[in-house]
PDB file of C-alpha atoms in Angstrom:
ATOM      1  CA  MET A   1      50.714  14.359  25.576  1.00  0.00           C
ATOM      2  CA  ASN A   2      51.160  16.545  22.503  1.00  0.00           C
ATOM      3  CA  CYS A   3      48.472  14.622  20.634  1.00  0.00           C
ATOM      4  CA  ILE A   4      46.067  14.886  23.534  1.00  0.00           C
ATOM      5  CA  GLN A   5      46.729  18.606  23.816  1.00  0.00           C
ATOM      6  CA  LYS A   6      46.203  19.073  20.058  1.00  0.00           C
ATOM      7  CA  ASP A   7      42.946  17.257  20.252  1.00  0.00           C
ATOM      8  CA  PHE A   8      41.684  19.458  23.072  1.00  0.00           C
ATOM      9  CA  LEU A   9      42.769  22.683  21.358  1.00  0.00           C
ATOM     10  CA  ASP A  10      41.050  21.593  18.101  1.00  0.00           C
ATOM     11  CA  TRP A  11      37.878  20.964  20.118  1.00  0.00           C
ATOM     12  CA  ILE A  12      38.041  24.267  22.116  1.00  0.00           C
ATOM     13  CA  PHE A  13      38.714  26.394  18.963  1.00  0.00           C
ATOM     14  CA  ASP A  14      35.905  24.732  17.000  1.00  0.00           C
ATOM     15  CA  GLU A  15      33.102  27.318  17.131  1.00  0.00           C
ATOM     16  CA  GLU A  16      30.484  24.837  15.884  1.00  0.00           C
ATOM     17  CA  LYS A  17      31.065  22.182  18.552  1.00  0.00           C
ATOM     18  CA  ASN A  18      31.841  24.441  21.359  1.00  0.00           C
ATOM     19  CA  THR A  19      29.913  27.627  22.045  1.00  0.00           C
ATOM     20  CA  LYS A  20      29.944  27.501  25.820  1.00  0.00           C
ATOM     21  CA  TYR A  21      33.638  28.406  26.287  1.00  0.00           C
ATOM     22  CA  TRP A  22      33.942  31.372  23.954  1.00  0.00           C
ATOM     23  CA  ALA A  23      34.289  35.023  25.024  1.00  0.00           C
ATOM     24  CA  LEU A  24      31.757  37.352  23.310  1.00  0.00           C
ATOM     25  CA  GLU A  25      32.225  40.978  22.251  1.00  0.00           C
ATOM     26  CA  ASN A  26      29.336  42.866  20.668  1.00  0.00           C
ATOM     27  CA  GLY A  27      27.523  39.498  20.257  1.00  0.00           C
ATOM     28  CA  GLU A  28      30.375  37.882  18.314  1.00  0.00           C
ATOM     29  CA  ARG A  29      32.756  35.141  19.437  1.00  0.00           C
ATOM     30  CA  ILE A  30      36.225  36.500  19.710  1.00  0.00           C
ATOM     31  CA  HIS A  31      38.309  33.740  21.360  1.00  0.00           C
ATOM     32  CA  PRO A  32      38.066  30.758  23.599  1.00  0.00           C
ATOM     33  CA  ASN A  33      37.719  31.467  27.303  1.00  0.00           C
ATOM     34  CA  TYR A  34      37.958  28.330  29.377  1.00  0.00           C
ATOM     35  CA  ASP A  35      39.062  26.885  32.685  1.00  0.00           C
ATOM     36  CA  ALA A  36      39.655  23.442  34.191  1.00  0.00           C
ATOM     37  CA  ASN A  37      35.866  22.568  33.779  1.00  0.00           C
ATOM     38  CA  ALA A  38      36.322  22.851  29.943  1.00  0.00           C
ATOM     39  CA  ILE A  39      39.115  20.266  30.039  1.00  0.00           C
ATOM     40  CA  ILE A  40      37.050  17.954  32.281  1.00  0.00           C
ATOM     41  CA  GLU A  41      34.028  18.240  30.001  1.00  0.00           C
ATOM     42  CA  TRP A  42      36.191  17.412  26.925  1.00  0.00           C
ATOM     43  CA  LEU A  43      37.778  14.414  28.664  1.00  0.00           C
ATOM     44  CA  ASN A  44      34.356  13.075  29.770  1.00  0.00           C
ATOM     45  CA  ASN A  45      32.278  13.795  26.780  1.00  0.00           C
ATOM     46  CA  VAL A  46      34.708  13.698  23.812  1.00  0.00           C
ATOM     47  CA  ARG A  47      38.013  11.950  24.549  1.00  0.00           C
ATOM     48  CA  PHE A  48      36.901   9.129  26.870  1.00  0.00           C
ATOM     49  CA  LYS A  49      33.142   9.084  26.255  1.00  0.00           C
ATOM     50  CA  LYS A  50      32.967   5.262  25.822  1.00  0.00           C
ATOM     51  CA  GLY A  51      34.866   4.481  29.105  1.00  0.00           C
ATOM     52  CA  ILE A  52      33.489   4.159  32.539  1.00  0.00           C
ATOM     53  CA  ALA A  53      36.173   6.198  34.247  1.00  0.00           C
ATOM     54  CA  LYS A  54      35.380   9.891  34.412  1.00  0.00           C
ATOM     55  CA  ALA A  55      37.484  12.959  35.132  1.00  0.00           C
ATOM     56  CA  LYS A  56      36.568  15.283  37.931  1.00  0.00           C
ATOM     57  CA  LEU A  57      37.884  18.496  39.429  1.00  0.00           C
ATOM     58  CA  ILE A  58      39.610  18.114  42.782  1.00  0.00           C
ATOM     59  CA  THR A  59      39.577  21.498  44.425  1.00  0.00           C
ATOM     60  CA  THR A  60      41.632  20.518  47.544  1.00  0.00           C
ATOM     61  CA  PRO A  61      43.872  17.553  46.790  1.00  0.00           C
ATOM     62  CA  GLN A  62      44.969  15.582  49.833  1.00  0.00           C
ATOM     63  CA  LEU A  63      47.903  13.889  48.038  1.00  0.00           C
ATOM     64  CA  ILE A  64      50.854  15.413  46.288  1.00  0.00           C
ATOM     65  CA  ALA A  65      50.737  14.839  42.524  1.00  0.00           C
ATOM     66  CA  LYS A  66      53.503  12.705  41.005  1.00  0.00           C
ATOM     67  CA  LYS A  67      53.393  14.666  37.828  1.00  0.00           C
ATOM     68  CA  ASN A  68      51.849  18.049  36.791  1.00  0.00           C
ATOM     69  CA  LEU A  69      50.286  18.625  33.371  1.00  0.00           C
ATOM     70  CA  TYR A  70      50.331  22.130  32.107  1.00  0.00           C
ATOM     71  CA  TYR A  71      48.306  23.349  29.123  1.00  0.00           C
TER      72      TYR A  71
END
């Protein structure tokens, strides 16, 4: 888990690869500003881009999760 979290944080803090999830102040990027959609985008397009399984956001889960992952 720590390795996956580090890979995500490296991606989200990379200003060249990722401009969509940065907060702007006076036209300059100041810090990442992301939500669950950023994690899903990273999983689908960076981490697991070669696989057929894709992550998606479940807004109202019908099952109780066995484990929770906090970032």
